[in-house]
Coordinates of C-alpha atoms in Angstrom, one line a residue:
M23 CA 88.8 142.0 93.8
S24 CA 86.2 139.2 94.2
V25 CA 85.5 137.3 97.4
H26 CA 87.0 134.2 95.8
E27 CA 90.2 136.1 94.8
T28 CA 90.5 137.5 98.3
L29 CA 90.2 134.1 99.9
T30 CA 92.6 132.5 97.4
N31 CA 95.3 135.2 98.0
E32 CA 94.9 135.0 101.7
L33 CA 95.2 131.2 101.8
A34 CA 98.1 131.2 99.4
E35 CA 100.1 133.6 101.6
L36 CA 99.4 131.5 104.7
D37 CA 100.3 128.4 102.8
K38 CA 103.7 129.8 101.8
K39 CA 104.5 131.1 105.3
H40 CA 103.4 128.2 107.4
F41 CA 102.9 124.9 105.4
I42 CA 105.9 122.8 104.5
H43 CA 104.5 120.5 101.8
P44 CA 105.5 116.8 101.5
T45 CA 107.2 115.7 98.3
S46 CA 107.0 119.2 96.8
S47 CA 109.4 121.9 95.5
I48 CA 109.9 124.3 98.4
K49 CA 111.1 127.0 95.9
E50 CA 108.2 126.5 93.6
Q51 CA 105.8 126.8 96.5
Q52 CA 107.4 130.1 97.5
E53 CA 107.4 131.5 94.0
N54 CA 103.9 130.4 92.9
G55 CA 102.0 129.4 96.0
P56 CA 99.9 126.2 96.1
A57 CA 99.1 124.7 92.7
I58 CA 95.5 124.2 93.7
I59 CA 93.5 124.7 96.9
F60 CA 90.9 122.0 97.0
K61 CA 87.5 122.5 98.8
E62 CA 85.4 119.4 98.1
G63 CA 85.2 116.1 96.3
K64 CA 82.5 113.9 94.9
G65 CA 83.0 110.6 93.1
V66 CA 86.0 111.0 90.8
Y67 CA 85.9 114.8 90.9
L68 CA 87.6 117.4 93.1
T69 CA 86.5 121.1 93.2
D70 CA 88.8 124.0 94.2
I71 CA 87.9 127.0 96.2
N72 CA 87.1 128.9 93.1
G73 CA 84.6 126.3 91.9
K74 CA 86.7 124.7 89.2
K75 CA 86.1 121.0 88.8
Y76 CA 88.8 118.4 88.1
I77 CA 88.8 114.6 87.4
E78 CA 91.2 113.1 89.9
G79 CA 93.1 110.8 87.6
M80 CA 95.4 109.6 90.4
A81 CA 92.8 109.0 93.1
S82 CA 94.9 111.6 94.9
L83 CA 97.9 109.4 95.9
W84 CA 96.7 106.1 94.3
N85 CA 94.4 105.7 97.3
V86 CA 90.8 107.1 97.1
N87 CA 89.5 103.8 95.8
V88 CA 85.8 104.3 96.7
G89 CA 85.8 107.9 95.4
Y90 CA 85.1 111.1 97.2
G91 CA 82.1 112.3 99.3
R92 CA 81.2 108.9 100.9
T93 CA 78.7 109.9 103.6
E94 CA 78.8 106.3 105.0
L95 CA 82.4 106.6 105.8
A96 CA 81.8 109.9 107.6
E97 CA 79.0 108.4 109.6
A98 CA 81.1 105.4 110.5
A99 CA 83.8 107.7 111.8
K100 CA 81.2 109.9 113.7
E101 CA 79.6 106.9 115.4
Q102 CA 82.9 105.5 116.5
L103 CA 84.3 108.9 117.6
E104 CA 81.2 109.3 119.8
T105 CA 81.5 105.8 121.2
L106 CA 85.2 105.2 121.6
A107 CA 87.4 107.7 119.6
F108 CA 90.7 106.2 120.7
A109 CA 92.1 103.5 122.9
S110 CA 95.6 102.1 123.2
S111 CA 96.4 98.6 121.8
F112 CA 99.6 98.4 123.9
A113 CA 99.9 95.9 126.7
T114 CA 97.3 93.6 125.0
F115 CA 94.5 96.2 125.3
S116 CA 92.0 95.8 122.4
N117 CA 88.9 97.2 120.8
E118 CA 86.1 95.7 118.7
P119 CA 86.8 97.6 115.4
A120 CA 90.5 96.6 115.4
I121 CA 89.6 92.9 116.1
R122 CA 86.9 92.8 113.4
L123 CA 89.1 94.5 110.8
A124 CA 92.0 92.2 111.5
A125 CA 89.7 89.2 111.1
K126 CA 88.3 90.7 107.9
V127 CA 91.7 91.4 106.4
A128 CA 92.7 87.8 107.2
E129 CA 89.6 86.5 105.5
M130 CA 90.4 88.6 102.3
T131 CA 94.1 88.1 101.9
P132 CA 95.3 85.0 100.0
G133 CA 96.5 81.8 101.6
D134 CA 97.3 81.7 105.3
L135 CA 98.0 85.4 105.7
N136 CA 96.1 85.5 108.9
A137 CA 97.7 87.7 111.5
V138 CA 97.6 91.6 111.3
F139 CA 99.7 94.4 112.8
F140 CA 98.1 97.8 112.3
T141 CA 100.0 101.0 111.3
S142 CA 99.0 104.5 110.1
G143 CA 100.2 104.1 106.6
G144 CA 102.5 102.6 104.0
S145 CA 105.9 103.8 105.3
E146 CA 105.1 102.6 108.7
S147 CA 104.0 99.2 107.3
N148 CA 107.3 98.9 105.4
D149 CA 109.5 99.8 108.4
T150 CA 107.4 97.5 110.6
S151 CA 107.9 94.6 108.3
Y152 CA 111.7 95.0 108.3
K153 CA 111.7 94.9 112.1
L154 CA 109.4 91.9 112.3
V155 CA 111.3 89.8 109.8
R156 CA 114.5 90.5 111.5
H157 CA 112.9 89.7 114.9
Y158 CA 111.6 86.5 113.4
W159 CA 115.1 85.3 112.3
K160 CA 116.6 86.4 115.6
I161 CA 114.2 84.3 117.7
K162 CA 114.6 81.4 115.3
G163 CA 118.3 81.3 116.1
Q164 CA 119.6 83.0 113.0
P165 CA 120.4 86.6 114.1
N166 CA 122.7 87.3 111.2
K167 CA 119.8 87.2 108.7
T168 CA 119.2 90.9 108.7
K169 CA 119.6 92.2 105.1
I170 CA 116.6 93.3 103.0
I171 CA 116.9 92.9 99.3
S172 CA 114.8 95.4 97.3
R173 CA 114.8 96.3 93.6
E174 CA 115.8 99.1 91.4
R175 CA 113.0 101.6 90.7
A176 CA 111.1 100.3 93.7
Y177 CA 109.2 102.7 96.0
H178 CA 108.6 101.7 99.6
G179 CA 108.1 104.9 101.5
V180 CA 110.0 107.7 103.2
A181 CA 110.8 106.6 106.7
V182 CA 114.4 105.8 107.3
G183 CA 114.1 102.1 106.6
S184 CA 111.6 102.4 103.7
T185 CA 113.7 105.2 102.1
S186 CA 116.7 102.8 102.2
A187 CA 114.6 100.0 100.6
T188 CA 113.4 102.4 97.9
G189 CA 115.3 101.8 94.7
I190 CA 114.8 105.3 93.2
K191 CA 118.1 107.1 93.7
D192 CA 116.5 110.6 93.9
F193 CA 115.0 109.7 97.3
H194 CA 118.4 108.8 98.6
H195 CA 119.9 112.1 97.7
M196 CA 117.6 114.1 100.0
T197 CA 119.3 113.1 103.2
T198 CA 122.9 112.5 104.3
S199 CA 122.8 108.8 105.1
L200 CA 120.7 105.6 104.7
A201 CA 120.0 102.7 107.0
A202 CA 122.4 99.8 106.8
G203 CA 121.4 96.3 105.6
F204 CA 119.6 97.2 102.4
V205 CA 120.7 95.7 99.0
H206 CA 119.2 96.4 95.6
T207 CA 118.9 94.1 92.6
E208 CA 117.5 94.4 89.1
S209 CA 113.7 94.9 88.9
F210 CA 112.5 91.9 86.9
S211 CA 115.3 89.4 86.8
P212 CA 115.0 86.3 88.9
E213 CA 118.6 85.4 87.8
A214 CA 119.9 88.8 89.2
L215 CA 118.1 88.1 92.5
R216 CA 119.8 84.7 92.7
K217 CA 123.2 86.2 92.0
T218 CA 122.6 88.9 94.6
I219 CA 121.6 86.3 97.2
E220 CA 124.7 84.2 96.5
A221 CA 127.0 87.3 96.5
E222 CA 125.6 88.5 99.9
G223 CA 125.2 85.0 101.4
A224 CA 121.7 83.6 102.0
D225 CA 122.5 83.2 105.7
T226 CA 122.7 87.1 106.0
I227 CA 119.4 87.8 104.2
A228 CA 116.1 88.2 106.1
A229 CA 113.7 89.0 103.2
F230 CA 113.2 90.1 99.6
I231 CA 110.6 92.9 99.2
A232 CA 108.8 93.7 96.0
E233 CA 105.8 95.7 94.8
P234 CA 103.6 93.4 92.6
V235 CA 103.4 96.4 90.2
Q236 CA 106.0 99.2 90.8
G237 CA 103.9 102.3 91.3
A238 CA 106.0 105.5 91.8
G239 CA 108.8 103.9 89.7
G240 CA 106.6 104.2 86.6
V241 CA 103.8 101.5 86.8
N242 CA 106.1 98.7 85.8
I243 CA 104.3 95.4 85.4
P244 CA 106.2 92.2 85.8
P245 CA 106.6 89.7 83.0
D246 CA 104.7 86.4 83.1
G247 CA 106.2 83.9 85.5
Y248 CA 108.4 86.4 87.3
F249 CA 106.7 86.2 90.7
Q250 CA 106.3 82.4 90.6
E251 CA 110.0 82.1 90.1
I252 CA 110.8 84.7 92.8
R253 CA 108.6 82.7 95.2
Q254 CA 110.6 79.5 94.4
I255 CA 114.0 81.3 94.9
C256 CA 113.0 82.7 98.3
D257 CA 111.9 79.2 99.4
E258 CA 115.1 77.7 98.0
Y259 CA 117.3 80.0 100.0
N260 CA 115.1 80.2 103.1
I261 CA 114.3 83.9 102.6
L262 CA 111.0 85.6 103.5
L263 CA 109.1 87.2 100.6
I264 CA 107.4 90.6 101.4
A265 CA 104.8 91.9 99.0
D266 CA 104.3 95.6 99.2
E267 CA 100.7 96.0 98.2
V268 CA 100.3 99.5 99.6
I269 CA 99.3 100.8 96.2
T270 CA 98.1 97.6 94.5
G271 CA 95.9 96.2 97.3
F272 CA 92.1 96.5 97.6
G273 CA 91.1 96.3 94.0
R274 CA 93.5 98.6 92.2
T275 CA 94.7 96.0 89.7
G276 CA 91.4 94.3 89.0
K277 CA 92.0 91.7 91.7
M278 CA 91.5 92.3 95.4
F279 CA 95.3 91.9 95.8
A280 CA 97.8 92.0 93.0
C281 CA 99.5 88.8 94.1
E282 CA 96.4 87.0 93.1
H283 CA 97.3 87.6 89.4
W284 CA 100.2 85.3 89.7
G285 CA 98.8 82.8 92.3
I286 CA 101.5 83.4 94.9
V287 CA 101.2 83.9 98.7
P288 CA 103.9 86.1 100.2
D289 CA 105.1 85.5 103.7
V290 CA 104.3 89.1 104.6
M291 CA 101.9 91.5 102.9
L292 CA 102.0 95.3 103.4
L293 CA 98.8 97.3 103.1
A294 CA 97.6 100.9 103.4
K295 CA 96.0 103.4 101.0
G296 CA 93.0 101.5 99.7
I297 CA 92.3 99.9 103.1
S298 CA 90.5 103.1 104.1
S299 CA 90.4 104.9 100.7
G300 CA 92.4 107.7 102.2
Y301 CA 89.5 108.8 104.4
I302 CA 91.6 108.2 107.5
P303 CA 95.3 107.2 108.0
L304 CA 95.5 103.4 108.2
G305 CA 97.9 100.6 107.2
A306 CA 98.6 97.0 108.0
V307 CA 101.3 94.3 108.0
V308 CA 99.8 90.8 107.5
V309 CA 101.9 87.7 108.2
R310 CA 101.4 84.0 107.4
D311 CA 100.5 81.5 110.1
H312 CA 103.9 79.9 110.4
I313 CA 105.5 83.3 111.3
H314 CA 102.8 84.2 113.7
Q315 CA 103.1 80.8 115.4
D316 CA 106.8 81.2 115.7
F317 CA 106.3 84.6 117.3
I318 CA 104.0 82.9 119.8
K319 CA 106.4 80.1 120.5
F320 CA 109.7 81.8 120.6
S321 CA 109.3 85.6 121.3
E322 CA 109.9 86.5 125.0
G323 CA 108.8 89.5 126.9
T324 CA 107.3 92.5 125.3
L325 CA 107.4 93.0 121.5
L326 CA 108.9 96.4 121.6
H327 CA 107.5 97.8 118.4
G328 CA 104.2 99.7 118.1
F329 CA 102.8 103.1 117.1
T330 CA 100.5 105.2 119.2
Y331 CA 97.8 104.7 116.6
S332 CA 98.2 101.0 115.9
G333 CA 94.7 99.5 116.0
H334 CA 93.1 103.0 116.2
P335 CA 89.4 102.2 116.7
T336 CA 88.1 105.0 114.6
A337 CA 90.5 104.3 111.7
C338 CA 89.6 100.6 111.9
A339 CA 85.8 101.4 111.9
V340 CA 86.3 103.4 108.7
G341 CA 88.4 100.6 107.2
L342 CA 85.6 98.1 107.8
K343 CA 83.0 100.3 106.3
N344 CA 85.3 101.1 103.3
I345 CA 85.7 97.3 102.6
E346 CA 82.0 96.8 103.0
I347 CA 81.4 99.5 100.2
M348 CA 84.0 97.9 98.0
E349 CA 82.4 94.5 98.3
R350 CA 78.8 95.7 98.0
E351 CA 79.4 97.8 94.9
N352 CA 81.7 95.1 93.3
L353 CA 84.4 97.7 92.8
V354 CA 87.1 95.1 92.1
Q355 CA 85.2 94.0 89.0
N356 CA 84.6 97.6 88.0
S357 CA 88.4 98.2 88.3
K358 CA 89.0 95.3 85.9
E359 CA 86.3 96.4 83.4
M360 CA 87.0 100.2 83.4
G361 CA 90.8 99.5 83.4
A362 CA 90.4 97.5 80.2
L363 CA 88.3 100.3 78.7
L364 CA 90.8 103.0 79.7
H365 CA 93.7 100.9 78.4
E366 CA 91.9 100.5 75.0
K367 CA 91.2 104.2 74.7
L368 CA 94.7 105.3 75.7
K369 CA 96.2 102.8 73.2
A370 CA 94.2 104.5 70.5
L371 CA 96.2 107.7 71.3
Q372 CA 99.2 106.0 69.7
S373 CA 97.6 106.5 66.3
E374 CA 95.9 109.8 67.1
T375 CA 99.0 111.6 68.3
K376 CA 102.7 111.5 67.4
I377 CA 104.3 111.2 70.8
V378 CA 102.5 108.4 72.7
G379 CA 104.7 105.3 73.1
E380 CA 104.0 102.3 75.2
V381 CA 100.8 102.1 77.2
R382 CA 100.6 99.6 80.0
F383 CA 97.8 98.8 82.4
L384 CA 96.6 96.3 85.0
G385 CA 93.2 97.1 86.3
L386 CA 93.0 100.8 87.1
I387 CA 96.7 101.4 87.4
G388 CA 98.6 102.4 84.2
A389 CA 101.2 104.4 82.5
L390 CA 101.8 106.1 79.1
E391 CA 105.3 106.7 77.7
I392 CA 106.1 109.9 75.9
V393 CA 108.5 109.3 72.9
K394 CA 110.0 111.3 70.1
D395 CA 109.8 108.3 67.7
Q396 CA 107.0 105.7 68.1
E397 CA 108.9 103.2 66.1
T398 CA 112.3 103.4 67.8
N399 CA 111.2 104.6 71.2
E400 CA 113.7 107.4 71.0
R401 CA 113.1 110.0 73.7
F402 CA 113.1 113.8 73.6
S403 CA 116.1 115.6 75.1
E404 CA 113.7 117.7 77.2
K405 CA 110.9 115.7 79.0
L406 CA 107.4 116.5 77.8
A407 CA 105.3 114.7 80.4
P408 CA 105.3 117.6 82.9
Y409 CA 104.1 120.0 80.2
I410 CA 101.3 117.6 79.2
I411 CA 100.0 117.2 82.7
T412 CA 100.1 121.0 83.2
E413 CA 97.9 121.4 80.1
A414 CA 95.6 118.6 81.3
R415 CA 95.3 120.4 84.7
K416 CA 94.2 123.6 82.9
R417 CA 91.5 121.6 81.3
G418 CA 90.3 119.9 84.5
L419 CA 92.3 116.6 84.8
I420 CA 94.9 115.8 87.4
L421 CA 97.6 113.2 86.5
R422 CA 101.1 112.5 87.7
T423 CA 104.5 112.1 85.9
V424 CA 107.4 109.8 86.5
T425 CA 110.6 111.5 85.2
F426 CA 113.4 109.7 87.2
G427 CA 116.4 108.8 85.0
E428 CA 115.3 108.5 81.4
S429 CA 111.6 108.1 82.2
D430 CA 109.1 110.5 80.5
T431 CA 106.0 108.9 81.8
I432 CA 102.4 109.8 82.7
V433 CA 100.8 107.6 85.2
F434 CA 97.1 106.9 86.0
A435 CA 95.2 105.5 89.0
P436 CA 91.6 106.9 89.1
P437 CA 89.1 106.0 91.8
L438 CA 87.7 102.5 91.3
V439 CA 84.2 104.0 91.0
I440 CA 85.0 105.6 87.6
N441 CA 82.4 104.9 84.9
E442 CA 82.5 104.8 81.1
Q443 CA 81.5 108.5 80.6
E444 CA 84.2 109.6 83.0
V445 CA 86.8 107.4 81.3
N446 CA 85.8 109.1 78.0
E447 CA 86.1 112.5 79.6
L448 CA 89.5 111.7 81.1
V449 CA 90.9 110.5 77.8
G450 CA 89.4 113.4 75.9
I451 CA 91.1 115.9 78.1
L452 CA 94.4 114.1 77.9
K453 CA 94.3 113.9 74.1
E454 CA 93.7 117.7 74.0
A455 CA 96.7 118.3 76.3
I456 CA 99.0 116.0 74.2
L457 CA 98.0 117.7 71.0
E458 CA 98.5 121.1 72.5
V459 CA 102.1 120.2 73.5
E460 CA 102.7 118.6 70.1
K461 CA 102.0 122.0 68.6
T462 CA 105.1 123.4 70.4
M463 CA 107.3 120.9 68.7
N464 CA 106.8 122.3 65.2

């Protein structure tokens, strides 16, 4: 047995015995061990402990925007760790990286989104926003405005509140109960939202929350005019609009923030993932000036919400350097250009294969539907996307499926540093994988 095989077997056994994996099949882990044990990353590539190289077509979890192996980010963390690794932000204590990152985020976000609350990730950002908007209405003298309207197929995280806001039923079945005060409506129907508001009563609703592009629900892109109408409805009924940009923020869609595609300014914006490109846990909730000013005017005593790592100086130092890299290397424009190229090449698979249906993209986030009939959009009785991504992984490409309900979808979100050669390599491997699965249909 080789040294590599010995190490792989040892780590696999330790993994099965001691590591409970997030969002994974516990039984599959025990039967097969870890799917891949990664060792290092560079650019858009990951390498496992046996030396096999993979294109990371999902930027891991939609988040490694600047790519892997960024020495500058390691150096920024090292410098801050040696200077001030951690300091509490409770009781108005502060630190320079947190102050400067808050100011930078305020400068970047659209409109008057100017005040920032830091978290450690997307689920924390979501749950924080629900508490903040409810606090806002309470101090404004409308304590009954507590409900949060979300959408079907939405994904907002896995904390108690964010699971309840999530509109994918599979996430609800994992536990025994959900938080009260969450209502779901159709994904892309302003009229359905209006009916939901009127049925529930606008005086009971604190906010409507939406991802500008639904990520884990299948990369569902809104129709033209949808968000402009949603903004008007929220204003009409005196309801706050929360934009969950955890996945779509920081260049993923070919704009710095996806809301910019439709020219709207939400009352609250949720950030994570791309703010640090996954190099360190970090998230944020950004609120408009009028909300911040009302907090200042009406909130009494201590705002009893905060996480140990809110405003973590090392995380904020890494976030600042990450944004500097994005701006210096013009990665938002690269996302737009490479996204268009990837979309074009994946669309070509419709004529080069028998089972590729709709292909949809916005910047470097996209999806490809697997269908039995390209004309009628009929689906297979057994979903094929999981088989395709398994074949792709054998050939050195990591992708993800969405198979909730009737979906048979492959989704994409490669690092924003991807170039033309790497796009061609990604599509080439995917085509091979699709054709391999097509053979099994005959």
